[in-house]
C-alpha cells in the first residue's frame, strides 16, 4: 500500500486516515479511531477491543513516516461499542452514514464545506504522487525491458545454458535446469 492510497479525514479536529486494500476493503488507522472516540489509552483500547488482523501501512505523522496499524470495519464497531462516551455515537454516525458509503460509491470522500478548488488541489496532489510512483516503477523496470527486447529481437538462437548465465549476470538467480523447468511450467 502506498502513501497515495491513504485518504485523510477529520472528525472534530481529529485526523482519521483510511486506506483501501487491494481487495476493496476499507481499513481505518486504529490510533486515529481510538483517539476520535475519546479513549485516553489508545493502545490499551485497541488491544482490548480489536479482534481482527492488524495491517500495517506507512503513514506520515508528526514524527515522520511510521508504520501504523489499520483495522477493519468490524474492529471499528468494537471500539465504538466499547466506548461509553457520547462522541462515539456521533463518530459512528459520521463514519458509517457519510464516510464509508461515499468511499464505496466514489472511491473517495469529500468533506462537507470543501470548496471545488480544495477538491481539485487534493486531486492534483494525488495525481502527482501517482505519476511519480509510476515513473519510479518504470525506471526500476527499464533494464528488464531492455533485456527482454534484446532477447525478443535477436536474429539468432541461444543455448539455455548461455541464457541462464546471462540472466545470472543480471541478478536473476537461476541455472540451466531451473530455467528449463520454469520455461516448461510457464509454457
PDB file of C-alpha atoms in Angstrom, residues 32-117:
ATOM      1  CA  UNK A  32      -6.864   7.744  14.935  1.00  0.00           C
ATOM      2  CA  UNK A  33     -10.189   5.978  15.520  1.00  0.00           C
ATOM      3  CA  UNK A  34      -9.449   5.361  19.206  1.00  0.00           C
ATOM      4  CA  UNK A  35      -8.403   8.998  19.683  1.00  0.00           C
ATOM      5  CA  UNK A  36     -11.506  10.311  17.879  1.00  0.00           C
ATOM      6  CA  UNK A  37     -13.657   8.108  20.127  1.00  0.00           C
ATOM      7  CA  UNK A  38     -12.087   9.680  23.209  1.00  0.00           C
ATOM      8  CA  UNK A  39     -10.055   6.754  24.525  1.00  0.00           C
ATOM      9  CA  UNK A  40      -7.316   8.092  26.807  1.00  0.00           C
ATOM     10  CA  UNK A  41      -5.140   4.985  26.374  1.00  0.00           C
ATOM     11  CA  UNK A  42      -5.465   4.189  22.668  1.00  0.00           C
ATOM     12  CA  UNK A  43      -3.019   1.280  22.695  1.00  0.00           C
ATOM     13  CA  UNK A  44      -4.932  -0.458  25.507  1.00  0.00           C
ATOM     14  CA  UNK A  45      -8.293   0.153  23.799  1.00  0.00           C
ATOM     15  CA  UNK A  46      -7.030  -1.310  20.523  1.00  0.00           C
ATOM     16  CA  UNK A  47      -5.567  -4.369  22.275  1.00  0.00           C
ATOM     17  CA  UNK A  48      -8.750  -4.925  24.312  1.00  0.00           C
ATOM     18  CA  UNK A  49     -11.409  -4.408  21.605  1.00  0.00           C
ATOM     19  CA  UNK A  50      -9.833  -5.184  18.216  1.00  0.00           C
ATOM     20  CA  UNK A  51     -10.015  -8.876  17.330  1.00  0.00           C
ATOM     21  CA  UNK A  52      -9.271  -8.803  13.602  1.00  0.00           C
ATOM     22  CA  UNK A  53      -5.978  -8.916  11.754  1.00  0.00           C
ATOM     23  CA  UNK A  54      -3.906  -5.778  12.218  1.00  0.00           C
ATOM     24  CA  UNK A  55      -2.480  -4.484   8.949  1.00  0.00           C
ATOM     25  CA  UNK A  56       0.429  -2.039   8.968  1.00  0.00           C
ATOM     26  CA  UNK A  57       0.807   0.711   6.387  1.00  0.00           C
ATOM     27  CA  UNK A  58       3.149   3.700   6.187  1.00  0.00           C
ATOM     28  CA  UNK A  59       1.550   6.946   7.312  1.00  0.00           C
ATOM     29  CA  UNK A  60       3.005  10.439   7.575  1.00  0.00           C
ATOM     30  CA  UNK A  61       2.903  11.593  11.195  1.00  0.00           C
ATOM     31  CA  UNK A  62       4.401  14.490  13.140  1.00  0.00           C
ATOM     32  CA  UNK A  63       7.379  12.200  13.805  1.00  0.00           C
ATOM     33  CA  UNK A  64       7.848  11.316  10.119  1.00  0.00           C
ATOM     34  CA  UNK A  65       6.601   8.304   8.183  1.00  0.00           C
ATOM     35  CA  UNK A  66       5.658   5.471  10.545  1.00  0.00           C
ATOM     36  CA  UNK A  67       4.112   2.034  10.151  1.00  0.00           C
ATOM     37  CA  UNK A  68       0.625   2.491  11.632  1.00  0.00           C
ATOM     38  CA  UNK A  69      -1.897  -0.225  12.494  1.00  0.00           C
ATOM     39  CA  UNK A  70      -5.027  -0.239  10.315  1.00  0.00           C
ATOM     40  CA  UNK A  71      -8.165  -2.139  11.320  1.00  0.00           C
ATOM     41  CA  UNK A  72     -11.327  -3.395   9.620  1.00  0.00           C
ATOM     42  CA  UNK A  73     -14.861  -2.033   9.983  1.00  0.00           C
ATOM     43  CA  UNK A  74     -15.622  -4.823  12.444  1.00  0.00           C
ATOM     44  CA  UNK A  75     -12.875  -3.646  14.771  1.00  0.00           C
ATOM     45  CA  UNK A  76     -14.079  -0.049  14.428  1.00  0.00           C
ATOM     46  CA  UNK A  77     -17.521  -1.253  15.554  1.00  0.00           C
ATOM     47  CA  UNK A  78     -15.907  -2.998  18.528  1.00  0.00           C
ATOM     48  CA  UNK A  79     -14.069   0.196  19.508  1.00  0.00           C
ATOM     49  CA  UNK A  80     -17.316   2.178  19.219  1.00  0.00           C
ATOM     50  CA  UNK A  81     -19.266  -0.372  21.264  1.00  0.00           C
ATOM     51  CA  UNK A  82     -16.576  -0.335  23.944  1.00  0.00           C
ATOM     52  CA  UNK A  83     -16.701   3.444  24.350  1.00  0.00           C
ATOM     53  CA  UNK A  84     -19.029   4.964  26.936  1.00  0.00           C
ATOM     54  CA  UNK A  85     -18.685   8.497  25.543  1.00  0.00           C
ATOM     55  CA  UNK A  86     -21.447  10.279  23.604  1.00  0.00           C
ATOM     56  CA  UNK A  87     -18.870  11.211  20.975  1.00  0.00           C
ATOM     57  CA  UNK A  88     -18.791   7.521  19.999  1.00  0.00           C
ATOM     58  CA  UNK A  89     -22.401   7.695  18.754  1.00  0.00           C
ATOM     59  CA  UNK A  90     -21.630  10.850  16.750  1.00  0.00           C
ATOM     60  CA  UNK A  91     -18.460   9.285  15.355  1.00  0.00           C
ATOM     61  CA  UNK A  92     -20.350   6.119  14.383  1.00  0.00           C
ATOM     62  CA  UNK A  93     -22.982   8.182  12.550  1.00  0.00           C
ATOM     63  CA  UNK A  94     -20.359  10.255  10.717  1.00  0.00           C
ATOM     64  CA  UNK A  95     -18.236   7.265   9.757  1.00  0.00           C
ATOM     65  CA  UNK A  96     -20.858   4.744   8.688  1.00  0.00           C
ATOM     66  CA  UNK A  97     -23.550   7.068   7.336  1.00  0.00           C
ATOM     67  CA  UNK A  98     -21.284   9.528   5.500  1.00  0.00           C
ATOM     68  CA  UNK A  99     -17.668   8.460   5.011  1.00  0.00           C
ATOM     69  CA  UNK A 100     -17.836   4.712   4.253  1.00  0.00           C
ATOM     70  CA  UNK A 101     -20.822   4.888   1.844  1.00  0.00           C
ATOM     71  CA  UNK A 102     -19.185   7.717  -0.109  1.00  0.00           C
ATOM     72  CA  UNK A 103     -15.855   5.855  -0.322  1.00  0.00           C
ATOM     73  CA  UNK A 104     -17.679   2.786  -1.653  1.00  0.00           C
ATOM     74  CA  UNK A 105     -19.679   4.817  -4.192  1.00  0.00           C
ATOM     75  CA  UNK A 106     -16.968   7.153  -5.452  1.00  0.00           C
ATOM     76  CA  UNK A 107     -13.643   5.763  -4.265  1.00  0.00           C
ATOM     77  CA  UNK A 108     -13.123   8.810  -2.051  1.00  0.00           C
ATOM     78  CA  UNK A 109     -14.696  11.179   0.432  1.00  0.00           C
ATOM     79  CA  UNK A 110     -15.236  14.913   0.027  1.00  0.00           C
ATOM     80  CA  UNK A 111     -15.809  16.605   3.386  1.00  0.00           C
ATOM     81  CA  UNK A 112     -18.781  18.926   3.637  1.00  0.00           C
ATOM     82  CA  UNK A 113     -17.728  22.517   3.190  1.00  0.00           C
ATOM     83  CA  UNK A 114     -14.756  21.723   0.971  1.00  0.00           C
ATOM     84  CA  UNK A 115     -14.623  24.108  -1.959  1.00  0.00           C
ATOM     85  CA  UNK A 116     -14.248  22.843  -5.527  1.00  0.00           C
ATOM     86  CA  UNK A 117     -10.783  24.428  -5.573  1.00  0.00           C
TER      87      UNK A 117
END
